[in-house]
Amino acid sequence: MPVHEDLRKIMSSFRRDSRPMTSLISGLSLLGSLYADAREVGDAAIRRKHGIRLLAQAATIGAWTFSIFKGTALQQPSVDRDYTDNLMSMLFAEPGKAYECPAWLKRAMELLLIVHLDHELNCSTNVLRCIASAQGDPYSSAAGAAAALYGPLHGGANEAVLKMLRTIGTPDRVPEFVENVKAGKGGRLMGFGHRVYKSYDPRAKVIRGLVHEVLKQSGKDSPLLQVALALEAYGINDEYFIQRKLYPNVDFYSGIAYEAFGLPVEMFTVMFAVPRAIGWMAHFEEHYKDADQKISRPRQLYIGPQERHPAK
Ligand SMILES: CC(C)(COP(=O)(O)OP(=O)(O)OC[C@H]1O[C@@H](n2cnc3c(N)ncnc32)[C@H](O)[C@@H]1OP(=O)(O)O)[C@@H](O)C(=O)NCCC(=O)NCCS
């Protein structure tokens, strides 16, 4: 399904030095301005039409953010390719050259897409459901969710992990780095810990295996993988992390995987958002099918002064 030509034109004018995630957030929200009936969320057929359009077009818009970043033309998807083939081709095809994705690489990308599809009521999905609860349209809801995903404590953690691994540099510097974190000097250990998982995040295990496979098949080496493995081994055997139940999460190895694919750090959170759009739209639909859902409105406990006196 091609993305509206007007959006391709608008996004072609985005600055090359803009962060790909900001281009994605803008692109998703601009989709809403192209389809006036998207606001009719009470109509199941209209809602479904736009939900499916959004989850399909998020892949194209995600790939376009990489084209903007590289300064290359924004390609429309091809009807002859499936979802993953299209995504790989729009991301990696060189101008004027035919692109054929090797089967093992496509499978690796599919695994990455699958482990990122959905993950119950995390921060961005909660934002999406909050906007949906006010009867916002799917495009505005997904743009809001993507903005939440951008933060380094959420989907932006994969980028932060890679930066942290680069800062550490070599496996022998892991103990010093971790001791600094424990002493409150080096920020948090990015890619460790989770609001819900208090054990090893199963997705991290899948991605760790996938990284090994991609590196083996492509004949590449990743010095950062050696640092990550040393960091994991140190962290999971350290009393500080054991006591607090902090283990590698989905973002710990995903950055190394994206890098092995040839993507720069700026693209990592976009690669998380693209498949997550599918989960977001499933939540959007579920919200509307649940008659008990009301507008989201958390209560707040006021703990300020009971009485104020004007300064004399
Ligand atoms: C994901 C995260 C926000 C969850 O936080 P949380 O469950 O609310 O945990 P808290 O912030 O209450 O932290 C509990 C304790 O563990 C420590 N802690 C939590 N994550 C830590 C980390 N990554 N590195 C070091 N210490 C950490 C906190 O300092 C706190 O210690 P204290 O009890 O001595 O004060 C948090 O683990 C984190 O910031 N991780 C790094 C970012 C990341 O990888 N995010 C991606 C999540 S999928």
mmCIF file of C-alpha atoms and ligand atoms in Angstrom:
data_model
loop_
_atom_site.group_PDB
_atom_site.id
_atom_site.type_symbol
_atom_site.label_atom_id
_atom_site.label_comp_id
_atom_site.label_asym_id
_atom_site.label_seq_id
_atom_site.Cartn_x
_atom_site.Cartn_y
_atom_site.Cartn_z
ATOM 1 C CA MET A 1 0.000 0.000 0.000
ATOM 2 C CA PRO A 2 1.820 3.198 -1.137
ATOM 3 C CA VAL A 3 1.921 6.138 1.242
ATOM 4 C CA HIS A 4 0.055 9.256 0.086
ATOM 5 C CA GLU A 5 2.232 11.161 -2.394
ATOM 6 C CA ASP A 6 1.619 14.423 -0.494
ATOM 7 C CA LEU A 7 3.240 12.926 2.595
ATOM 8 C CA ARG A 8 6.231 11.717 0.546
ATOM 9 C CA LYS A 9 6.663 15.286 -0.734
ATOM 10 C CA ILE A 10 6.378 16.815 2.728
ATOM 11 C CA MET A 11 8.763 14.312 4.292
ATOM 12 C CA SER A 12 11.238 14.785 1.422
ATOM 13 C CA SER A 13 11.614 18.358 2.675
ATOM 14 C CA PHE A 14 12.556 17.292 6.235
ATOM 15 C CA ARG A 15 16.051 18.311 7.261
ATOM 16 C CA ARG A 16 18.783 15.697 6.859
ATOM 17 C CA ASP A 17 20.126 16.453 10.315
ATOM 18 C CA SER A 18 16.743 15.913 11.998
ATOM 19 C CA ARG A 19 16.584 12.849 14.249
ATOM 20 C CA PRO A 20 14.850 9.950 12.449
ATOM 21 C CA MET A 21 12.507 9.435 15.430
ATOM 22 C CA THR A 22 11.266 13.032 15.171
ATOM 23 C CA SER A 23 10.626 12.470 11.438
ATOM 24 C CA LEU A 24 8.676 9.311 12.296
ATOM 25 C CA ILE A 25 6.550 11.064 14.934
ATOM 26 C CA SER A 26 5.785 13.892 12.481
ATOM 27 C CA GLY A 27 5.089 11.468 9.616
ATOM 28 C CA LEU A 28 2.592 9.451 11.661
ATOM 29 C CA SER A 29 0.785 12.554 12.791
ATOM 30 C CA LEU A 30 0.764 14.025 9.255
ATOM 31 C CA LEU A 31 -0.987 10.876 8.008
ATOM 32 C CA GLY A 32 -3.959 12.035 10.097
ATOM 33 C CA SER A 33 -4.134 15.316 8.204
ATOM 34 C CA LEU A 34 -4.505 13.393 4.919
ATOM 35 C CA TYR A 35 -7.515 11.333 5.969
ATOM 36 C CA ALA A 36 -10.293 13.492 7.397
ATOM 37 C CA ASP A 37 -12.578 10.522 8.179
ATOM 38 C CA ALA A 38 -9.968 9.054 10.561
ATOM 39 C CA ARG A 39 -11.675 11.009 13.344
ATOM 40 C CA GLU A 40 -14.774 8.852 12.991
ATOM 41 C CA VAL A 41 -13.382 6.314 15.432
ATOM 42 C CA GLY A 42 -16.847 5.190 16.553
ATOM 43 C CA ASP A 43 -17.382 3.589 13.126
ATOM 44 C CA ALA A 44 -15.795 0.110 13.279
ATOM 45 C CA ALA A 45 -15.180 -0.152 9.513
ATOM 46 C CA ILE A 46 -13.504 3.268 9.303
ATOM 47 C CA ARG A 47 -11.444 2.578 12.420
ATOM 48 C CA ARG A 48 -10.242 -0.735 11.028
ATOM 49 C CA LYS A 49 -9.388 0.776 7.638
ATOM 50 C CA HIS A 50 -7.164 3.414 9.232
ATOM 51 C CA GLY A 51 -5.690 0.994 11.791
ATOM 52 C CA ILE A 52 -4.526 -1.342 9.013
ATOM 53 C CA ARG A 53 -3.287 1.574 6.926
ATOM 54 C CA LEU A 54 -1.266 2.892 9.822
ATOM 55 C CA LEU A 55 0.441 -0.379 10.754
ATOM 56 C CA ALA A 56 1.360 -0.968 7.083
ATOM 57 C CA GLN A 57 2.511 2.570 6.392
ATOM 58 C CA ALA A 58 4.533 2.879 9.605
ATOM 59 C CA ALA A 59 7.072 0.560 7.918
ATOM 60 C CA THR A 60 7.345 2.830 4.869
ATOM 61 C CA ILE A 61 7.510 6.009 6.963
ATOM 62 C CA GLY A 62 10.122 4.336 9.199
ATOM 63 C CA ALA A 63 12.238 3.441 6.139
ATOM 64 C CA TRP A 64 11.795 6.995 4.831
ATOM 65 C CA THR A 65 13.286 8.432 8.001
ATOM 66 C CA PHE A 66 16.481 6.537 7.077
ATOM 67 C CA SER A 67 16.359 7.900 3.501
ATOM 68 C CA ILE A 68 16.014 11.430 4.906
ATOM 69 C CA PHE A 69 18.974 10.734 7.202
ATOM 70 C CA LYS A 70 21.093 9.416 4.298
ATOM 71 C CA GLY A 71 19.905 12.091 1.871
ATOM 72 C CA THR A 72 18.495 9.562 -0.638
ATOM 73 C CA ALA A 73 15.126 9.464 -2.434
ATOM 74 C CA LEU A 74 12.061 8.238 -0.532
ATOM 75 C CA GLN A 75 10.932 4.966 -2.182
ATOM 76 C CA GLN A 76 7.367 3.637 -2.231
ATOM 77 C CA PRO A 77 6.891 -0.043 -1.297
ATOM 78 C CA SER A 78 6.439 -2.614 -4.053
ATOM 79 C CA VAL A 79 3.336 -4.828 -4.424
ATOM 80 C CA ASP A 80 5.647 -7.726 -5.382
ATOM 81 C CA ARG A 81 7.306 -7.861 -1.973
ATOM 82 C CA ASP A 82 5.979 -8.891 1.424
ATOM 83 C CA TYR A 83 6.189 -6.700 4.558
ATOM 84 C CA THR A 84 9.761 -7.611 5.605
ATOM 85 C CA ASP A 85 11.120 -7.670 2.042
ATOM 86 C CA ASN A 86 9.673 -4.222 1.445
ATOM 87 C CA LEU A 87 11.116 -2.891 4.685
ATOM 88 C CA MET A 88 14.587 -4.303 3.926
ATOM 89 C CA SER A 89 14.482 -3.047 0.359
ATOM 90 C CA MET A 90 13.315 0.476 1.319
ATOM 91 C CA LEU A 91 16.022 0.596 4.002
ATOM 92 C CA PHE A 92 18.961 -0.872 2.116
ATOM 93 C CA ALA A 93 18.424 -0.776 -1.677
ATOM 94 C CA GLU A 94 21.001 1.411 -3.360
ATOM 95 C CA PRO A 95 19.577 3.943 -5.859
ATOM 96 C CA GLY A 96 19.113 2.367 -9.284
ATOM 97 C CA LYS A 97 20.141 -1.148 -8.145
ATOM 98 C CA ALA A 98 17.926 -4.206 -7.663
ATOM 99 C CA TYR A 99 17.827 -5.426 -4.039
ATOM 100 C CA GLU A 100 17.534 -9.053 -3.006
ATOM 101 C CA CYS A 101 17.494 -9.776 0.724
ATOM 102 C CA PRO A 102 19.259 -13.058 1.679
ATOM 103 C CA ALA A 103 16.828 -15.479 3.366
ATOM 104 C CA TRP A 104 18.870 -15.668 6.613
ATOM 105 C CA LEU A 105 18.937 -11.867 6.908
ATOM 106 C CA LYS A 106 15.214 -11.618 6.269
ATOM 107 C CA ARG A 107 14.570 -14.263 8.951
ATOM 108 C CA ALA A 108 16.758 -12.342 11.410
ATOM 109 C CA MET A 109 14.835 -9.120 10.721
ATOM 110 C CA GLU A 110 11.554 -10.977 11.113
ATOM 111 C CA LEU A 111 12.635 -12.235 14.530
ATOM 112 C CA LEU A 112 13.549 -8.700 15.580
ATOM 113 C CA LEU A 113 10.191 -7.425 14.346
ATOM 114 C CA ILE A 114 8.310 -10.185 16.173
ATOM 115 C CA VAL A 115 9.981 -9.632 19.565
ATOM 116 C CA HIS A 116 9.162 -5.911 19.345
ATOM 117 C CA LEU A 117 5.543 -6.268 18.143
ATOM 118 C CA ASP A 118 3.753 -5.773 21.412
ATOM 119 C CA HIS A 119 4.430 -5.834 25.106
ATOM 120 C CA GLU A 120 1.253 -5.152 27.076
ATOM 121 C CA LEU A 121 0.796 -1.830 28.865
ATOM 122 C CA ASN A 122 4.260 -0.302 28.625
ATOM 123 C CA CYS A 123 4.766 3.477 28.673
ATOM 124 C CA SER A 124 4.063 4.184 24.971
ATOM 125 C CA THR A 125 1.098 1.800 24.741
ATOM 126 C CA ASN A 126 -0.321 3.418 27.839
ATOM 127 C CA VAL A 127 0.013 6.824 26.105
ATOM 128 C CA LEU A 128 -1.690 5.419 23.013
ATOM 129 C CA ARG A 129 -4.592 4.084 25.058
ATOM 130 C CA CYS A 130 -4.818 7.350 26.934
ATOM 131 C CA ILE A 131 -5.208 9.329 23.677
ATOM 132 C CA ALA A 132 -7.597 6.686 22.298
ATOM 133 C CA SER A 133 -9.679 6.992 25.478
ATOM 134 C CA ALA A 134 -10.394 10.625 24.549
ATOM 135 C CA GLN A 135 -11.487 9.324 21.099
ATOM 136 C CA GLY A 136 -8.370 10.599 19.351
ATOM 137 C CA ASP A 137 -7.787 9.199 15.860
ATOM 138 C CA PRO A 138 -5.338 6.295 15.303
ATOM 139 C CA TYR A 139 -2.679 8.504 13.685
ATOM 140 C CA SER A 140 -2.597 11.061 16.535
ATOM 141 C CA SER A 141 -2.640 8.209 19.046
ATOM 142 C CA ALA A 142 0.308 6.448 17.373
ATOM 143 C CA ALA A 143 2.252 9.735 17.049
ATOM 144 C CA GLY A 144 1.806 10.306 20.802
ATOM 145 C CA ALA A 145 2.877 6.732 21.554
ATOM 146 C CA ALA A 146 5.958 7.107 19.334
ATOM 147 C CA ALA A 147 6.883 10.305 21.209
ATOM 148 C CA ALA A 148 6.764 8.340 24.472
ATOM 149 C CA LEU A 149 8.822 5.521 22.944
ATOM 150 C CA TYR A 150 11.546 8.017 21.988
ATOM 151 C CA GLY A 151 12.630 8.529 25.616
ATOM 152 C CA PRO A 152 15.902 6.861 26.734
ATOM 153 C CA LEU A 153 14.204 5.024 29.615
ATOM 154 C CA HIS A 154 11.853 3.367 27.098
ATOM 155 C CA GLY A 155 12.507 2.665 23.381
ATOM 156 C CA GLY A 156 15.460 5.051 23.306
ATOM 157 C CA ALA A 157 17.359 2.689 25.630
ATOM 158 C CA ASN A 158 18.740 0.634 22.704
ATOM 159 C CA GLU A 159 20.580 3.737 21.472
ATOM 160 C CA ALA A 160 21.787 4.538 24.985
ATOM 161 C CA VAL A 161 23.094 0.960 25.360
ATOM 162 C CA LEU A 162 25.253 1.229 22.271
ATOM 163 C CA LYS A 163 26.654 4.573 23.405
ATOM 164 C CA MET A 164 27.395 3.045 26.817
ATOM 165 C CA LEU A 165 29.159 0.033 25.237
ATOM 166 C CA ARG A 166 31.261 2.385 23.117
ATOM 167 C CA THR A 167 32.160 4.396 26.218
ATOM 168 C CA ILE A 168 33.273 1.209 27.987
ATOM 169 C CA GLY A 169 35.243 0.268 24.873
ATOM 170 C CA THR A 170 36.821 -3.060 25.893
ATOM 171 C CA PRO A 171 35.762 -6.003 28.115
ATOM 172 C CA ASP A 172 38.548 -5.367 30.661
ATOM 173 C CA ARG A 173 37.004 -1.963 31.486
ATOM 174 C CA VAL A 174 33.630 -3.485 32.458
ATOM 175 C CA PRO A 175 34.324 -3.922 36.221
ATOM 176 C CA GLU A 176 35.379 -0.284 36.656
ATOM 177 C CA PHE A 177 32.319 0.938 34.742
ATOM 178 C CA VAL A 178 29.879 -1.184 36.755
ATOM 179 C CA GLU A 179 31.446 -0.202 40.064
ATOM 180 C CA ASN A 180 30.974 3.464 39.080
ATOM 181 C CA VAL A 181 27.298 2.800 38.281
ATOM 182 C CA LYS A 182 26.828 1.138 41.675
ATOM 183 C CA ALA A 183 28.497 4.078 43.376
ATOM 184 C CA GLY A 184 25.996 6.379 41.621
ATOM 185 C CA LYS A 185 28.700 7.965 39.476
ATOM 186 C CA GLY A 186 27.982 6.691 35.993
ATOM 187 C CA GLY A 187 24.186 6.875 35.584
ATOM 188 C CA ARG A 188 22.312 3.585 35.163
ATOM 189 C CA LEU A 189 23.396 0.442 33.402
ATOM 190 C CA MET A 190 21.399 0.917 30.222
ATOM 191 C CA GLY A 191 19.627 -2.183 28.921
ATOM 192 C CA PHE A 192 19.366 -3.572 32.453
ATOM 193 C CA GLY A 193 16.237 -3.651 34.570
ATOM 194 C CA HIS A 194 12.549 -3.650 33.731
ATOM 195 C CA ARG A 195 9.368 -2.419 35.378
ATOM 196 C CA VAL A 196 7.753 -5.842 35.012
ATOM 197 C CA TYR A 197 10.468 -8.456 34.374
ATOM 198 C CA LYS A 198 12.342 -9.208 37.545
ATOM 199 C CA SER A 199 14.258 -11.981 35.782
ATOM 200 C CA TYR A 200 16.051 -12.331 32.433
ATOM 201 C CA ASP A 201 13.901 -10.722 29.722
ATOM 202 C CA PRO A 202 13.161 -13.625 27.311
ATOM 203 C CA ARG A 203 13.376 -11.237 24.352
ATOM 204 C CA ALA A 204 17.002 -10.420 25.222
ATOM 205 C CA LYS A 205 17.846 -14.138 24.935
ATOM 206 C CA VAL A 206 16.288 -14.353 21.456
ATOM 207 C CA ILE A 207 18.119 -11.226 20.277
ATOM 208 C CA ARG A 208 21.461 -12.381 21.705
ATOM 209 C CA GLY A 209 21.173 -15.603 19.644
ATOM 210 C CA LEU A 210 20.147 -13.612 16.582
ATOM 211 C CA VAL A 211 23.180 -11.308 16.874
ATOM 212 C CA HIS A 212 25.504 -14.331 16.938
ATOM 213 C CA GLU A 213 23.765 -15.724 13.838
ATOM 214 C CA VAL A 214 23.880 -12.453 11.844
ATOM 215 C CA LEU A 215 27.559 -11.935 12.664
ATOM 216 C CA LYS A 216 28.378 -15.558 11.742
ATOM 217 C CA GLN A 217 26.480 -15.441 8.443
ATOM 218 C CA SER A 218 27.861 -12.061 7.439
ATOM 219 C CA GLY A 219 31.417 -12.950 8.491
ATOM 220 C CA LYS A 220 31.549 -9.764 10.587
ATOM 221 C CA ASP A 221 32.975 -9.249 14.032
ATOM 222 C CA SER A 222 31.495 -6.958 16.688
ATOM 223 C CA PRO A 223 33.898 -5.785 19.399
ATOM 224 C CA LEU A 224 30.843 -4.279 21.137
ATOM 225 C CA LEU A 225 29.277 -7.741 21.440
ATOM 226 C CA GLN A 226 32.324 -8.846 23.446
ATOM 227 C CA VAL A 227 31.850 -5.828 25.743
ATOM 228 C CA ALA A 228 28.118 -6.602 26.106
ATOM 229 C CA LEU A 229 28.755 -10.270 26.932
ATOM 230 C CA ALA A 230 31.321 -9.271 29.562
ATOM 231 C CA LEU A 231 28.921 -6.681 30.984
ATOM 232 C CA GLU A 232 26.073 -9.187 31.182
ATOM 233 C CA ALA A 233 28.305 -11.780 32.887
ATOM 234 C CA TYR A 234 29.520 -9.204 35.412
ATOM 235 C CA GLY A 235 26.054 -7.743 36.073
ATOM 236 C CA ILE A 236 24.106 -10.959 36.545
ATOM 237 C CA ASN A 237 26.667 -12.245 39.067
ATOM 238 C CA ASP A 238 26.925 -9.032 41.061
ATOM 239 C CA GLU A 239 25.118 -8.693 44.396
ATOM 240 C CA TYR A 240 23.824 -5.140 43.616
ATOM 241 C CA PHE A 241 21.994 -6.356 40.482
ATOM 242 C CA ILE A 242 20.908 -9.693 41.984
ATOM 243 C CA GLN A 243 19.328 -7.982 45.010
ATOM 244 C CA ARG A 244 17.440 -5.496 42.831
ATOM 245 C CA LYS A 245 16.508 -8.180 40.291
ATOM 246 C CA LEU A 246 18.110 -6.299 37.403
ATOM 247 C CA TYR A 247 18.781 -8.382 34.265
ATOM 248 C CA PRO A 248 19.348 -7.604 30.574
ATOM 249 C CA ASN A 249 16.178 -6.360 28.886
ATOM 250 C CA VAL A 250 15.064 -6.267 25.230
ATOM 251 C CA ASP A 251 17.264 -3.244 24.504
ATOM 252 C CA PHE A 252 20.508 -4.740 25.750
ATOM 253 C CA TYR A 253 21.384 -6.635 22.552
ATOM 254 C CA SER A 254 19.001 -5.084 20.009
ATOM 255 C CA GLY A 255 21.343 -2.158 19.226
ATOM 256 C CA ILE A 256 24.158 -4.560 18.379
ATOM 257 C CA ALA A 257 21.729 -6.431 16.128
ATOM 258 C CA TYR A 258 20.660 -3.255 14.322
ATOM 259 C CA GLU A 259 24.298 -2.262 13.933
ATOM 260 C CA ALA A 260 25.063 -5.684 12.435
ATOM 261 C CA PHE A 261 22.296 -4.943 9.901
ATOM 262 C CA GLY A 262 24.128 -1.744 8.957
ATOM 263 C CA LEU A 263 21.854 0.744 10.726
ATOM 264 C CA PRO A 264 23.179 3.777 12.626
ATOM 265 C CA VAL A 265 22.194 4.399 16.281
ATOM 266 C CA GLU A 266 19.835 7.196 15.246
ATOM 267 C CA MET A 267 17.643 4.544 13.562
ATOM 268 C CA PHE A 268 17.390 2.116 16.481
ATOM 269 C CA THR A 269 14.242 3.485 18.112
ATOM 270 C CA VAL A 270 12.571 3.827 14.706
ATOM 271 C CA MET A 271 13.220 0.102 14.198
ATOM 272 C CA PHE A 272 11.493 -0.532 17.532
ATOM 273 C CA ALA A 273 8.537 1.722 16.644
ATOM 274 C CA VAL A 274 7.837 0.203 13.203
ATOM 275 C CA PRO A 275 6.695 -3.247 14.438
ATOM 276 C CA ARG A 276 5.286 -1.767 17.679
ATOM 277 C CA ALA A 277 2.785 0.158 15.515
ATOM 278 C CA ILE A 278 1.105 -3.230 15.004
ATOM 279 C CA GLY A 279 0.739 -3.737 18.772
ATOM 280 C CA TRP A 280 -0.439 -0.151 19.165
ATOM 281 C CA MET A 281 -3.209 -0.654 16.602
ATOM 282 C CA ALA A 282 -4.253 -3.922 18.285
ATOM 283 C CA HIS A 283 -4.593 -1.999 21.578
ATOM 284 C CA PHE A 284 -6.463 0.797 19.791
ATOM 285 C CA GLU A 285 -8.983 -1.700 18.443
ATOM 286 C CA GLU A 286 -9.241 -3.552 21.752
ATOM 287 C CA HIS A 287 -9.951 -0.279 23.526
ATOM 288 C CA TYR A 288 -12.953 0.368 21.310
ATOM 289 C CA LYS A 289 -14.275 -3.166 21.620
ATOM 290 C CA ASP A 290 -14.310 -2.941 25.421
ATOM 291 C CA ALA A 291 -17.538 -1.270 26.531
ATOM 292 C CA ASP A 292 -16.129 -0.695 30.038
ATOM 293 C CA GLN A 293 -13.378 1.659 28.865
ATOM 294 C CA LYS A 294 -13.757 5.280 29.943
ATOM 295 C CA ILE A 295 -11.660 8.372 29.385
ATOM 296 C CA SER A 296 -8.309 7.968 31.060
ATOM 297 C CA ARG A 297 -8.153 10.206 34.099
ATOM 298 C CA PRO A 298 -5.737 9.285 36.900
ATOM 299 C CA ARG A 299 -6.389 10.964 40.236
ATOM 300 C CA GLN A 300 -3.786 13.070 41.961
ATOM 301 C CA LEU A 301 -3.102 13.370 45.662
ATOM 302 C CA TYR A 302 -2.509 16.980 46.648
ATOM 303 C CA ILE A 303 0.308 17.191 49.197
ATOM 304 C CA GLY A 304 0.981 20.945 49.057
ATOM 305 C CA PRO A 305 0.102 23.541 51.724
ATOM 306 C CA GLN A 306 -3.528 23.551 52.919
ATOM 307 C CA GLU A 307 -3.580 27.321 53.265
ATOM 308 C CA ARG A 308 -1.460 30.004 51.660
ATOM 309 C CA HIS A 309 -0.931 33.481 53.064
ATOM 310 C CA PRO A 310 0.043 36.349 50.744
ATOM 311 C CA ALA A 311 3.518 37.753 51.456
ATOM 312 C CA LYS A 312 3.303 40.976 53.512
HETATM 313 C C1 LIG B 1 13.560 0.137 33.151
HETATM 314 C C2 LIG B 1 13.638 0.928 34.479
HETATM 315 C C3 LIG B 1 13.157 2.359 34.188
HETATM 316 C C4 LIG B 1 12.708 0.249 35.465
HETATM 317 O O1 LIG B 1 12.792 0.950 36.640
HETATM 318 P P1 LIG B 1 12.031 0.524 37.983
HETATM 319 O O2 LIG B 1 11.515 -0.861 37.875
HETATM 320 O O3 LIG B 1 11.052 1.615 38.267
HETATM 321 O O4 LIG B 1 13.171 0.483 39.036
HETATM 322 P P2 LIG B 1 13.571 1.652 40.016
HETATM 323 O O5 LIG B 1 13.840 2.904 39.270
HETATM 324 O O6 LIG B 1 12.539 1.693 41.109
HETATM 325 O O7 LIG B 1 14.921 1.085 40.608
HETATM 326 C C5 LIG B 1 14.979 0.103 41.639
HETATM 327 C C6 LIG B 1 16.416 0.053 42.130
HETATM 328 O O8 LIG B 1 17.245 -0.510 41.110
HETATM 329 C C7 LIG B 1 18.208 0.443 40.672
HETATM 330 N N1 LIG B 1 18.244 0.338 39.204
HETATM 331 C C8 LIG B 1 17.183 0.158 38.367
HETATM 332 N N2 LIG B 1 17.613 0.040 37.111
HETATM 333 C C9 LIG B 1 18.955 0.159 37.171
HETATM 334 C C10 LIG B 1 19.954 0.131 36.186
HETATM 335 N N3 LIG B 1 19.640 -0.051 34.904
HETATM 336 N N4 LIG B 1 21.234 0.299 36.568
HETATM 337 C C11 LIG B 1 21.551 0.478 37.869
HETATM 338 N N5 LIG B 1 20.652 0.503 38.848
HETATM 339 C C12 LIG B 1 19.363 0.354 38.508
HETATM 340 C C13 LIG B 1 17.687 1.805 41.120
HETATM 341 O O9 LIG B 1 18.744 2.719 41.277
HETATM 342 C C14 LIG B 1 17.027 1.437 42.423
HETATM 343 O O10 LIG B 1 18.039 1.231 43.379
HETATM 344 P P3 LIG B 1 17.769 1.631 44.938
HETATM 345 O O11 LIG B 1 16.690 0.701 45.392
HETATM 346 O O12 LIG B 1 19.065 1.426 45.604
HETATM 347 O O13 LIG B 1 17.325 3.071 44.927
HETATM 348 C C15 LIG B 1 15.071 0.927 35.043
HETATM 349 O O14 LIG B 1 15.490 -0.384 35.359
HETATM 350 C C16 LIG B 1 16.075 1.611 34.118
HETATM 351 O O15 LIG B 1 16.207 2.838 34.135
HETATM 352 N N6 LIG B 1 16.785 0.801 33.264
HETATM 353 C C17 LIG B 1 17.724 1.383 32.347
HETATM 354 C C18 LIG B 1 16.998 1.895 31.126
HETATM 355 C C19 LIG B 1 16.513 0.774 30.244
HETATM 356 O O16 LIG B 1 17.227 -0.164 29.933
HETATM 357 N N7 LIG B 1 15.250 0.913 29.811
HETATM 358 C C20 LIG B 1 14.624 -0.037 28.913
HETATM 359 C C21 LIG B 1 13.522 -0.761 29.597
HETATM 360 S S1 LIG B 1 12.868 -2.049 28.572
#
